[in-house]
């Protein structure tokens, strides 16, 4: 979950690393640090708290030189303090490491090292790595071989970068398992290492992704990649389409707000090149889907975590309704240990913004073990979930920096709609005119999303009215039930308000007891096939004194008299309605958090990609 940046080349590494870390701060933000080689010595600066604290420290006590490595941390072992912040120096002060992951056998390794007289200066598991490297260096190995030995000794999943004052012309890094990526950025006479592409996008777009159990030696003019066992690899060089401007906040106060507003563009890009409005056909070439394969599929198991899983729940409805293939959603952390019944006629479809979520990747691996076909819908280009899948749909959203996922929620809704239409078409379950109509409806997306966004001032007004709420219930049904979950999650994670999403029909089986004047109810009630049911649910909530906020379709006359506030969304075919109904809920959570003065983009205890179990 932590962010890592490394630089080797003629420039001063300090500003390069600090600016790279700024772009990775969403990955972890409880402490940060950097190390550079200055006049033959490794100089380290580390500070607890956000990156601004480290910037302050570096201003007071500057360091410059190269190579250099930096880290922004999401604590797993050891409290978030300067002492536990990375980089960690070895006892000689000549070797330094940054690390993302958990050394699962660290207690055992620490005991061994302690019995050899090694003193530990932090409470982290990471520190064993640098001591082990020094231990191997002392036997006469060079940095590369000492690192290799160490990489093989540590258990768990890791991204690691090391450098040594005694071998100043190189950095050594490795990826082991699914602890987040390790990306090598290729420059001219300089090279970069990062846990995530945005950190290096301002310098290069040419990148190499390390696979699990690969390590690399990075020098100014070259990189060499090999397996931990020493077999040379000819890595593929990818050119990343995102530019660094996409990772800036621009005119917006927060990344989350910017990303909410980017949804018109991201959804337009989602359709570009994939929909032929003339023929009424969908193309998803990255999926490698043939009519035979489409007909063979008997079941689709969607796996994901958090917001991505809620997107999957909408996808389940679309796939079943349009393609008539049974679909289910199993969250990654459950699927991986559930001994699932999967076979060659089952597709495991993973959805992930980062493509590096450990639970989702483990669920995919379980699918692989059981012989299922693996597909993914992923935002981060070149991430693990994209690489290990048999076929993949790339979300066209650009980098998502805000920890609360917004545009990476709506993109997979449309991706799954496209997938459902394509499957239906290839399996011959759709007549021509229905297929054309479903495809033609997609034209509406930019307009309906744009119009929902234009109502931001109305949502902001309601946010002011509700700013002090302590609890909130979100209700939805059918295709909009997952929107209730997603709306509640958004409010929880950035506003720290207790919120629950609930299938509205289940209220009468218990939760209705919670409703009183202190429990606002957000009812998602657009004109979809569950509309009448939602109307009666709103009446039931109102009858118990609840304050009701409804998400309703423009022109609805029945709902406003029953509610305290209405968020209007444009009319649209019901299968597309979730891309509109979620928008006021994203905005509501955003504005409540902003009004409360909370750290919208970096909410407490969270990190953007969850690369630990
Ligand atoms: C969303 O707002 C969350 N921060 C979180 O639930 C997220 O969607 C989840 O961790 C999955 O991440 P992924 O899409 O990168 O796999």
Coordinates of C-alpha atoms and ligand atoms in Angstrom, one line a residue:
X1 CA 0.0 0.0 0.0
X2 CA 3.0 2.3 0.4
X3 CA 4.4 4.4 -2.3
X4 CA 8.0 4.0 -3.6
X5 CA 10.1 6.2 -5.9
X6 CA 13.7 5.7 -7.0
X7 CA 16.0 7.8 -9.3
X8 CA 19.4 7.2 -10.8
X9 CA 20.9 9.7 -13.2
X10 CA 22.8 13.0 -13.4
X11 CA 20.1 15.2 -11.7
X12 CA 19.6 15.8 -8.0
X13 CA 17.3 13.0 -6.8
X14 CA 15.7 15.0 -4.0
X15 CA 13.1 17.1 -5.9
X16 CA 12.4 14.2 -8.3
X17 CA 11.6 11.9 -5.4
X18 CA 9.6 14.4 -3.4
X19 CA 7.5 15.2 -6.4
X20 CA 7.1 11.5 -7.2
X21 CA 6.0 10.9 -3.6
X22 CA 3.5 13.7 -3.8
X23 CA 1.8 11.8 -6.7
X24 CA 1.9 8.6 -4.6
X25 CA 0.8 10.0 -1.3
X26 CA -2.6 8.5 -1.9
X27 CA -1.0 5.1 -1.4
X28 CA -0.1 5.8 2.2
X29 CA 0.4 9.0 4.2
X30 CA 1.3 8.3 7.8
X31 CA 5.0 9.0 7.4
X32 CA 7.5 9.6 4.6
X33 CA 11.2 9.7 3.9
X34 CA 13.9 9.7 1.4
X35 CA 17.6 8.8 1.1
X36 CA 20.2 10.1 -1.4
X37 CA 23.8 9.5 -2.0
X38 CA 25.6 12.8 -1.1
X39 CA 29.3 13.0 -1.3
X40 CA 29.7 9.2 -1.0
X41 CA 27.5 9.0 2.0
X42 CA 23.8 8.0 2.3
X43 CA 21.8 10.9 3.8
X44 CA 18.3 10.1 5.1
X45 CA 15.5 12.4 6.0
X46 CA 12.3 10.9 7.5
X47 CA 9.3 12.4 9.2
X48 CA 6.0 11.2 10.7
X49 CA 2.8 12.6 9.2
X50 CA 2.1 13.7 5.7
X51 CA 4.6 14.5 3.0
X52 CA 4.4 18.2 3.8
X53 CA 6.2 17.3 7.1
X54 CA 9.0 15.7 5.2
X55 CA 9.1 18.7 2.8
X56 CA 9.5 20.9 5.8
X57 CA 12.3 18.8 7.2
X58 CA 14.2 18.7 3.8
X59 CA 13.8 22.5 3.6
X60 CA 15.4 22.9 7.0
X61 CA 18.0 20.4 6.4
X62 CA 18.5 19.9 2.6
X63 CA 20.1 16.9 1.0
X64 CA 21.1 16.5 -2.6
X65 CA 22.6 13.8 -4.8
X66 CA 21.8 10.6 -6.7
X67 CA 20.8 7.9 -6.7
X68 CA 18.0 8.3 -4.3
X69 CA 15.0 6.4 -3.0
X70 CA 11.8 7.6 -1.3
X71 CA 8.8 6.2 0.4
X72 CA 5.4 7.2 1.7
X73 CA 4.1 4.8 4.3
X74 CA 0.9 3.1 5.3
X75 CA 1.9 1.4 8.6
X76 CA 1.5 -2.3 9.0
X77 CA 4.3 -3.2 11.6
X78 CA 5.3 -0.4 13.9
X79 CA 3.5 2.9 14.7
X80 CA 3.6 5.7 12.2
X81 CA 6.6 7.6 13.5
X82 CA 9.8 9.1 12.1
X83 CA 11.7 6.1 13.5
X84 CA 9.6 3.6 11.7
X85 CA 9.4 5.6 8.5
X86 CA 11.3 4.4 5.5
X87 CA 14.1 4.4 4.1
X88 CA 15.8 2.1 6.6
X89 CA 19.6 2.2 6.9
X90 CA 21.7 -0.8 7.8
X91 CA 24.1 -0.9 10.7
X92 CA 27.0 0.3 8.5
X93 CA 25.0 3.2 7.2
X94 CA 26.1 2.2 3.7
X95 CA 23.0 0.3 2.5
X96 CA 19.4 1.6 2.5
X97 CA 16.0 0.1 1.7
X98 CA 12.4 1.1 1.0
X99 CA 9.8 -1.5 1.0
X100 CA 6.1 -2.2 0.4
X101 CA 4.6 -5.3 1.8
X102 CA 4.9 -7.5 4.9
X103 CA 7.9 -9.7 5.8
X104 CA 5.8 -12.6 7.2
X105 CA 8.8 -14.3 8.7
X106 CA 10.3 -11.2 10.2
X107 CA 10.2 -12.3 13.9
X108 CA 12.2 -15.4 13.1
X109 CA 14.7 -13.4 10.9
X110 CA 14.9 -10.6 13.5
X111 CA 15.7 -13.2 16.2
X112 CA 18.4 -14.7 14.0
X113 CA 20.0 -11.3 13.3
X114 CA 19.7 -10.2 16.9
X115 CA 21.5 -13.3 18.0
X116 CA 24.3 -12.3 15.6
X117 CA 24.5 -9.0 17.4
X118 CA 22.5 -6.8 15.0
X119 CA 20.7 -3.9 16.7
X120 CA 17.4 -2.8 15.4
X121 CA 16.5 0.8 15.2
X122 CA 12.8 0.5 14.3
X123 CA 9.8 -1.6 15.0
X124 CA 9.3 -2.4 11.4
X125 CA 9.5 -5.8 9.6
X126 CA 11.3 -3.9 6.8
X127 CA 14.4 -3.4 8.7
X128 CA 15.3 -7.1 8.6
X129 CA 15.8 -6.7 4.8
X130 CA 18.6 -4.2 5.0
X131 CA 20.4 -6.1 7.8
X132 CA 20.1 -9.3 5.8
X133 CA 21.6 -7.6 2.8
X134 CA 24.5 -6.3 4.9
X135 CA 25.0 -9.7 6.3
X136 CA 25.4 -11.2 2.8
X137 CA 27.6 -8.3 1.7
X138 CA 29.9 -9.1 4.6
X139 CA 30.4 -12.5 3.1
X140 CA 31.9 -10.9 -0.1
X141 CA 28.8 -10.8 -2.3
X142 CA 28.0 -7.7 -4.3
X143 CA 24.8 -5.7 -3.8
X144 CA 22.9 -7.6 -6.5
X145 CA 23.7 -11.0 -5.2
X146 CA 23.3 -10.0 -1.5
X147 CA 19.9 -8.6 -2.5
X148 CA 18.9 -11.8 -4.4
X149 CA 19.8 -13.9 -1.4
X150 CA 17.7 -11.7 0.8
X151 CA 14.7 -11.6 -1.6
X152 CA 14.7 -15.4 -1.4
X153 CA 14.8 -15.5 2.4
X154 CA 11.9 -13.2 3.1
X155 CA 8.3 -14.6 3.0
X156 CA 5.2 -12.7 1.9
X157 CA 4.6 -10.2 -0.9
X158 CA 6.9 -7.3 -1.5
X159 CA 8.1 -4.4 -3.6
X160 CA 11.6 -3.4 -2.6
X161 CA 14.3 -1.0 -3.7
X162 CA 17.8 -0.9 -2.4
X163 CA 20.9 1.2 -2.9
X164 CA 24.4 1.1 -1.5
X165 CA 27.0 3.8 -1.0
X166 CA 29.7 1.3 -2.0
X167 CA 28.0 0.6 -5.4
X168 CA 26.8 4.1 -6.2
X169 CA 26.1 3.4 -9.9
X170 CA 23.1 1.1 -9.3
X171 CA 19.8 0.5 -7.6
X172 CA 18.4 -3.0 -7.1
X173 CA 14.7 -3.7 -6.9
X174 CA 12.3 -6.6 -6.8
X175 CA 8.7 -7.6 -7.0
X176 CA 7.6 -10.7 -5.0
X177 CA 3.9 -11.6 -5.0
X178 CA 1.2 -9.1 -5.0
X179 CA 2.2 -6.2 -2.7
X180 CA 1.7 -3.6 -5.3
X181 CA 3.6 -3.0 -8.5
X182 CA 7.2 -2.2 -9.2
X183 CA 7.5 -0.2 -12.4
X184 CA 10.8 0.8 -14.1
X185 CA 10.7 4.1 -15.9
X186 CA 13.1 4.5 -18.8
X187 CA 14.6 7.9 -19.3
X188 CA 17.5 9.3 -21.4
X189 CA 20.7 8.7 -19.4
X190 CA 18.5 8.3 -16.3
X191 CA 16.1 5.8 -15.0
X192 CA 13.4 5.6 -12.4
X193 CA 11.7 3.0 -10.2
X194 CA 8.2 3.4 -8.7
X195 CA 5.4 1.5 -7.1
X196 CA 3.0 3.3 -9.4
X197 CA 3.1 5.0 -12.8
X198 CA 1.9 8.6 -11.7
X199 CA 5.1 9.0 -9.7
X200 CA 7.3 9.0 -12.8
X201 CA 4.9 10.2 -15.6
X202 CA 6.4 13.7 -15.6
X203 CA 9.7 12.2 -16.6
X204 CA 8.9 9.3 -18.9
X205 CA 6.1 7.2 -20.4
X206 CA 8.2 4.2 -21.3
X207 CA 7.9 1.7 -18.6
X208 CA 8.6 -1.9 -17.7
X209 CA 6.5 -3.8 -15.2
X210 CA 8.2 -6.3 -13.0
X211 CA 6.4 -9.6 -12.6
X212 CA 6.3 -11.5 -9.3
X213 CA 9.7 -13.0 -8.4
X214 CA 11.6 -10.7 -10.8
X215 CA 14.4 -8.4 -9.8
X216 CA 16.1 -5.6 -11.7
X217 CA 19.4 -3.9 -11.5
X218 CA 18.9 -0.3 -12.6
X219 CA 21.8 1.9 -13.7
X220 CA 21.8 5.3 -15.5
X221 CA 21.7 4.0 -19.0
X222 CA 20.2 0.6 -18.7
X223 CA 18.0 -1.8 -16.7
X224 CA 18.5 -5.6 -16.5
X225 CA 15.7 -7.8 -15.4
X226 CA 16.0 -11.4 -14.2
X227 CA 14.2 -13.9 -12.1
X228 CA 15.2 -14.3 -8.5
X229 CA 16.7 -17.5 -9.7
X230 CA 19.0 -15.6 -12.1
X231 CA 17.3 -16.3 -15.5
X232 CA 17.6 -13.3 -17.7
X233 CA 14.3 -11.7 -18.9
X234 CA 13.7 -9.6 -22.0
X235 CA 11.0 -7.4 -20.6
X236 CA 8.3 -5.7 -22.7
X237 CA 8.5 -2.0 -22.8
X238 CA 5.1 -0.3 -22.5
X239 CA 4.3 3.2 -23.5
X240 CA 1.8 4.7 -21.1
X241 CA -0.9 6.9 -22.5
X242 CA -1.6 9.0 -19.4
X243 CA 0.2 12.3 -19.2
X244 CA 1.2 13.8 -15.9
X245 CA -1.3 16.7 -16.3
X246 CA -4.0 14.1 -15.7
X247 CA -2.5 13.6 -12.2
X248 CA -2.9 17.3 -11.2
X249 CA -5.8 18.8 -9.3
X250 CA -6.2 21.7 -11.7
X251 CA -9.0 24.1 -10.8
X252 CA -10.5 21.8 -8.3
X253 CA -10.1 21.9 -4.5
X254 CA -9.6 18.1 -4.2
X255 CA -8.8 15.3 -6.5
X256 CA -12.1 13.6 -5.6
X257 CA -14.1 16.6 -6.8
X258 CA -12.0 16.7 -10.0
X259 CA -12.5 13.0 -10.6
X260 CA -16.2 13.2 -10.0
X261 CA -16.4 15.8 -12.7
X262 CA -14.2 13.8 -15.1
X263 CA -16.9 11.2 -15.5
X264 CA -18.3 12.7 -18.6
X265 CA -15.0 12.4 -20.3
X266 CA -14.1 9.1 -18.8
X267 CA -17.4 7.5 -19.9
X268 CA -17.1 9.0 -23.3
X269 CA -13.7 7.5 -23.6
X270 CA -15.1 4.2 -22.3
X271 CA -17.3 4.1 -25.4
X272 CA -14.8 5.3 -27.9
X273 CA -13.7 2.7 -30.4
X274 CA -15.8 0.1 -28.6
X275 CA -19.2 0.9 -29.9
X276 CA -20.3 1.0 -33.5
X277 CA -23.6 3.0 -33.4
X278 CA -24.2 2.3 -37.1
X279 CA -24.1 -1.4 -36.9
X280 CA -25.3 -1.6 -33.3
X281 CA -22.4 -3.7 -32.3
X282 CA -19.8 -3.7 -29.5
X283 CA -16.1 -4.5 -29.8
X284 CA -13.9 -5.5 -26.9
X285 CA -10.9 -6.9 -28.7
X286 CA -8.7 -7.1 -25.6
X287 CA -11.1 -9.8 -24.3
X288 CA -10.2 -12.3 -27.0
X289 CA -13.8 -13.4 -27.1
X290 CA -15.1 -15.7 -29.9
X291 CA -18.7 -16.9 -30.5
X292 CA -17.6 -20.4 -29.4
X293 CA -16.1 -19.1 -26.2
X294 CA -19.1 -16.9 -25.5
X295 CA -21.4 -19.9 -25.9
X296 CA -19.3 -22.1 -23.6
X297 CA -19.6 -19.8 -20.6
X298 CA -22.1 -21.1 -18.1
X299 CA -21.4 -18.8 -15.2
X300 CA -19.7 -15.5 -14.4
X301 CA -18.2 -15.0 -10.9
X302 CA -17.4 -11.3 -10.4
X303 CA -14.8 -10.7 -7.8
X304 CA -13.6 -7.4 -6.4
X305 CA -13.4 -5.4 -3.2
X306 CA -15.1 -2.3 -1.9
X307 CA -16.4 0.1 -4.5
X308 CA -15.3 -2.2 -7.3
X309 CA -17.4 -5.0 -5.8
X310 CA -20.5 -2.7 -5.8
X311 CA -19.8 -2.0 -9.5
X312 CA -19.7 -5.7 -9.9
X313 CA -23.2 -6.0 -8.3
X314 CA -24.6 -3.7 -11.0
X315 CA -22.7 -5.8 -13.5
X316 CA -24.4 -8.9 -12.3
X317 CA -27.8 -7.5 -13.0
X318 CA -26.7 -6.4 -16.5
X319 CA -25.0 -9.7 -17.4
X320 CA -28.0 -11.7 -16.3
X321 CA -30.6 -9.4 -17.9
X322 CA -28.9 -8.8 -21.2
X323 CA -26.7 -11.9 -21.8
X324 CA -28.8 -14.4 -19.7
X325 CA -25.7 -15.8 -18.1
X326 CA -25.9 -16.6 -14.4
X327 CA -23.7 -14.2 -12.5
X328 CA -22.7 -13.7 -8.9
X329 CA -20.5 -11.3 -7.0
X330 CA -18.1 -12.7 -4.4
X331 CA -15.8 -10.2 -2.6
X332 CA -12.1 -11.1 -3.1
X333 CA -11.3 -11.7 0.5
X334 CA -14.0 -14.3 0.7
X335 CA -13.6 -16.0 -2.6
X336 CA -9.9 -16.7 -2.0
X337 CA -10.7 -18.9 1.0
X338 CA -14.1 -20.3 0.1
X339 CA -12.9 -23.3 -1.9
X340 CA -15.2 -22.0 -4.7
X341 CA -16.7 -24.3 -7.3
X342 CA -15.1 -23.1 -10.5
X343 CA -14.4 -24.9 -13.7
X344 CA -13.4 -24.3 -17.4
X345 CA -16.9 -23.1 -18.2
X346 CA -16.8 -20.4 -15.5
X347 CA -15.4 -16.9 -16.0
X348 CA -13.8 -15.2 -13.0
X349 CA -14.2 -11.5 -13.7
X350 CA -12.1 -9.3 -11.5
X351 CA -12.8 -5.6 -11.2
X352 CA -10.1 -3.3 -9.8
X353 CA -9.1 0.3 -10.2
X354 CA -5.5 -0.3 -9.1
X355 CA -5.2 -3.9 -10.5
X356 CA -3.1 -4.5 -7.4
X357 CA -5.6 -5.2 -4.6
X358 CA -4.1 -8.3 -2.9
X359 CA -7.5 -9.9 -2.1
X360 CA -8.7 -9.5 -5.7
X361 CA -5.5 -10.9 -7.1
X362 CA -5.7 -13.8 -4.7
X363 CA -9.2 -14.5 -5.9
X364 CA -8.0 -14.4 -9.5
X365 CA -5.2 -16.9 -8.6
X366 CA -7.8 -19.2 -7.1
X367 CA -9.8 -19.0 -10.3
X368 CA -6.6 -19.8 -12.3
X369 CA -5.9 -22.8 -10.0
X370 CA -9.4 -24.2 -10.6
X371 CA -9.2 -23.8 -14.3
X372 CA -11.7 -20.9 -14.8
X373 CA -11.3 -18.3 -17.5
X374 CA -9.9 -15.1 -16.1
X375 CA -11.0 -11.7 -17.2
X376 CA -10.4 -8.3 -15.6
X377 CA -11.7 -4.8 -15.8
X378 CA -8.8 -2.6 -14.6
X379 CA -7.8 1.0 -14.6
X380 CA -4.0 0.9 -13.8
X381 CA -2.4 0.1 -17.1
X382 CA 0.0 -2.9 -16.9
X383 CA -1.1 -3.8 -13.4
X384 CA -1.1 -7.4 -12.2
X385 CA -4.8 -7.9 -12.6
X386 CA -4.5 -6.8 -16.2
X387 CA -1.4 -9.0 -16.9
X388 CA -2.5 -12.3 -15.4
X389 CA -6.0 -12.2 -17.0
X390 CA -6.8 -14.1 -20.2
X391 CA -8.6 -11.1 -21.4
X392 CA -9.0 -7.6 -20.0
X393 CA -11.0 -4.4 -20.4
X394 CA -9.1 -1.3 -19.7
X395 CA -11.1 1.4 -17.9
X396 CA -10.5 4.6 -19.8
X397 CA -10.5 6.9 -16.8
X398 CA -6.9 8.0 -16.4
X399 CA -5.2 8.1 -13.0
X400 CA -7.5 8.1 -10.0
X401 CA -5.8 9.8 -7.1
X402 CA -8.5 10.5 -4.6
X403 CA -8.7 7.5 -2.2
X404 CA -12.5 7.5 -2.6
X405 CA -13.1 5.8 -5.9
X406 CA -15.5 7.7 -8.1
X407 CA -14.8 7.6 -11.8
X408 CA -13.4 4.1 -11.4
X409 CA -16.8 3.1 -10.2
X410 CA -18.9 4.4 -13.1
X411 CA -16.4 3.2 -15.8
X412 CA -16.8 -0.5 -15.0
X413 CA -20.6 -0.1 -15.0
X414 CA -20.4 0.9 -18.6
X415 CA -17.7 -1.7 -19.3
X416 CA -20.0 -4.4 -18.0
X417 CA -22.9 -3.2 -20.0
X418 CA -20.7 -3.4 -23.1
X419 CA -19.6 -6.9 -22.0
X420 CA -23.1 -8.0 -21.5
X421 CA -24.2 -6.8 -24.9
X422 CA -21.2 -8.4 -26.6
X423 CA -21.8 -11.7 -24.8
X424 CA -25.5 -11.6 -25.7
X425 CA -24.7 -10.9 -29.3
X426 CA -22.2 -13.6 -29.7
X427 CA -24.4 -16.1 -27.9
X428 CA -27.3 -15.2 -30.2
X429 CA -29.7 -14.3 -27.3
X430 CA -30.5 -10.9 -28.5
X431 CA -32.5 -10.1 -31.6
X432 CA -31.1 -7.4 -33.8
X433 CA -33.4 -4.6 -32.9
X434 CA -32.9 -5.1 -29.1
X435 CA -29.1 -5.2 -29.6
X436 CA -29.3 -2.0 -31.6
X437 CA -31.5 -0.3 -29.0
X438 CA -29.2 -1.3 -26.2
X439 CA -26.2 0.1 -28.1
X440 CA -28.0 3.2 -29.2
X441 CA -28.9 4.0 -25.5
X442 CA -25.2 4.4 -24.8
X443 CA -25.2 7.6 -26.8
X444 CA -27.1 9.2 -23.9
X445 CA -24.3 8.7 -21.4
X446 CA -22.3 11.9 -21.7
X447 CA -25.4 14.0 -21.6
X448 CA -27.1 12.3 -18.7
X449 CA -23.9 12.2 -16.6
X450 CA -23.2 15.8 -17.5
X451 CA -26.7 16.9 -16.4
X452 CA -26.4 15.1 -13.1
X453 CA -23.1 16.8 -12.5
X454 CA -24.6 20.3 -13.3
X455 CA -26.8 19.8 -10.2
X456 CA -23.8 20.0 -7.9
X457 CA -24.9 23.3 -6.3
X458 CA -28.2 21.7 -5.2
X459 CA -26.4 18.7 -3.7
X460 CA -24.0 21.1 -1.9
X461 CA -27.0 22.9 -0.4
X462 CA -28.3 19.6 1.0
X463 CA -24.9 18.8 2.3
X464 CA -24.9 22.0 4.3
X465 CA -28.3 21.0 5.8
X466 CA -27.0 17.5 6.7
X467 CA -23.5 18.4 7.6
X468 CA -23.9 17.4 11.3
X469 CA -25.5 14.0 10.7
X470 CA -24.1 11.1 12.7
X471 CA -25.9 8.2 11.0
X472 CA -27.5 7.6 7.7
X473 CA -29.3 4.8 5.9
X474 CA -29.1 4.4 2.1
X475 CA -31.8 2.3 0.5
X476 CA -32.1 1.0 -3.0
X477 CA -33.5 -2.0 -4.9
X478 CA -32.7 -4.0 -8.0
X479 CA -30.0 -2.4 -10.2
X480 CA -29.8 0.6 -7.8
X481 CA -29.4 -1.5 -4.7
X482 CA -25.6 -1.5 -5.1
X483 CA -25.8 2.3 -5.4
X484 CA -27.1 2.4 -1.8
X485 CA -24.0 0.4 -0.7
X486 CA -21.7 2.7 -2.7
X487 CA -23.4 5.9 -1.5
X488 CA -23.0 4.7 2.1
X489 CA -19.4 3.7 1.6
X490 CA -18.5 7.1 0.2
X491 CA -20.0 8.8 3.2
X492 CA -18.3 6.5 5.6
X493 CA -14.8 6.7 4.2
X494 CA -14.4 10.4 3.6
X495 CA -16.9 12.0 6.1
X496 CA -16.5 9.5 8.9
X497 CA -20.3 9.3 9.2
X498 CA -21.8 6.0 10.2
X499 CA -23.8 5.0 7.1
X500 CA -25.4 1.7 6.0
X501 CA -26.5 0.7 2.5
X502 CA -29.5 -1.6 2.6
X503 CA -31.8 -3.4 0.1
X504 CA -34.9 -1.4 0.7
X505 CA -37.2 -4.4 0.8
X506 CA -35.3 -5.8 3.8
X507 CA -36.1 -2.8 6.0
X508 CA -39.2 -4.3 7.4
X509 CA -37.2 -7.3 8.6
X510 CA -35.4 -5.4 11.2
X511 CA -33.5 -2.1 10.3
X512 CA -36.7 -0.1 10.1
X513 CA -36.5 0.0 13.9
X514 CA -33.6 2.4 13.6
X515 CA -35.6 5.1 11.8
X516 CA -36.4 8.2 13.7
X517 CA -35.9 11.9 13.2
X518 CA -32.1 11.4 13.8
X519 CA -31.6 8.9 11.1
X520 CA -31.8 10.4 7.6
X521 CA -32.7 8.0 4.9
X522 CA -31.3 8.4 1.4
X523 CA -33.7 6.6 -1.0
X524 CA -32.5 5.8 -4.5
X525 CA -35.7 5.8 -6.5
X526 CA -35.3 6.6 -10.1
X527 CA -37.8 5.5 -12.7
X528 CA -36.6 1.9 -12.9
X529 CA -38.6 -1.4 -12.6
X530 CA -38.4 -1.1 -8.8
X531 CA -39.7 2.4 -8.7
X532 CA -43.2 1.7 -7.1
X533 CA -41.6 -0.5 -4.4
X534 CA -39.2 2.3 -3.6
X535 CA -42.0 4.8 -3.3
X536 CA -43.7 2.6 -0.7
X537 CA -40.4 2.3 1.1
X538 CA -40.1 6.0 1.2
X539 CA -43.6 6.3 2.7
X540 CA -42.7 3.7 5.4
X541 CA -39.6 5.7 6.3
X542 CA -41.5 9.0 6.4
X543 CA -44.2 7.4 8.6
X544 CA -41.5 6.7 11.2
X545 CA -40.4 10.3 11.3
X546 CA -37.3 9.8 9.2
X547 CA -35.8 12.7 7.2
X548 CA -35.9 11.4 3.6
X549 CA -33.6 12.5 0.8
X550 CA -34.6 10.9 -2.5
X551 CA -32.7 10.4 -5.7
X552 CA -35.4 10.7 -8.3
X553 CA -35.9 11.1 -12.0
X554 CA -36.5 14.6 -13.4
X555 CA -40.2 15.2 -13.8
X556 CA -41.3 12.8 -11.0
X557 CA -44.2 14.4 -9.2
X558 CA -45.0 11.7 -6.7
X559 CA -41.8 11.6 -4.8
X560 CA -41.1 15.3 -3.8
X561 CA -44.1 15.8 -1.5
X562 CA -42.9 12.8 0.5
X563 CA -39.3 13.9 0.9
X564 CA -37.3 16.6 2.6
X565 CA -34.8 16.9 -0.2
X566 CA -34.6 15.5 -3.8
X567 CA -31.5 14.9 -5.9
X568 CA -32.7 15.0 -9.5
X569 CA -31.2 12.8 -12.1
X570 CA -32.0 12.8 -15.9
X571 CA -34.4 10.3 -17.4
X572 CA -32.6 7.4 -19.0
X573 CA -33.1 3.7 -19.7
X574 CA -33.1 1.9 -16.4
X575 CA -30.0 -0.2 -17.2
X576 CA -28.0 2.9 -17.4
X577 CA -29.5 4.6 -14.4
X578 CA -26.8 3.7 -11.9
X579 CA -24.3 5.9 -13.7
X580 CA -26.5 8.8 -12.9
X581 CA -27.9 7.9 -9.5
X582 CA -24.5 7.5 -7.9
X583 CA -23.4 11.0 -8.9
X584 CA -25.4 13.0 -6.3
X585 CA -24.2 10.5 -3.7
X586 CA -20.6 11.0 -4.6
X587 CA -21.2 14.8 -4.5
X588 CA -23.0 14.6 -1.2
X589 CA -20.2 12.6 0.5
X590 CA -17.7 15.0 -1.0
X591 CA -19.4 18.2 0.2
X592 CA -20.2 16.9 3.7
X593 CA -16.5 16.0 4.1
X594 CA -15.3 19.3 2.6
X595 CA -17.7 21.3 4.8
X596 CA -16.4 19.4 7.8
X597 CA -12.9 20.4 6.8
X598 CA -11.8 16.8 6.5
X599 CA -9.0 15.5 4.4
X600 CA -11.1 14.4 1.4
X601 CA -8.4 12.9 -0.7
X602 CA -6.5 11.1 2.1
X603 CA -9.0 9.9 4.7
X604 CA -7.7 8.5 7.9
X605 CA -6.6 4.9 8.1
X606 CA -7.1 4.3 4.3
X607 CA -4.8 3.8 1.3
X608 CA -5.6 3.9 -2.3
X609 CA -4.5 0.4 -3.2
X610 CA -4.8 -2.3 -0.6
X611 CA -1.9 -4.6 -1.2
X612 CA -2.0 -6.4 2.1
X613 CA -4.5 -9.0 3.2
Ligands
LIG1 C1 -13.3 3.1 -2.7 O1 -13.7 4.3 -2.5 C2 -12.4 2.5 -1.7 N1 -11.4 3.3 -1.3 C3 -12.1 1.0 -1.9 O2 -13.3 0.4 -1.5 C4 -11.6 0.4 -3.2 O3 -12.6 0.5 -4.1 C5 -11.2 -1.1 -3.0 O4 -10.1 -1.1 -2.1 C6 -10.8 -1.8 -4.2 O5 -9.7 -1.2 -4.8 P1 -9.3 -1.5 -6.3 O6 -10.5 -1.1 -7.2 O7 -8.1 -0.8 -6.6 O8 -9.1 -3.0 -6.4

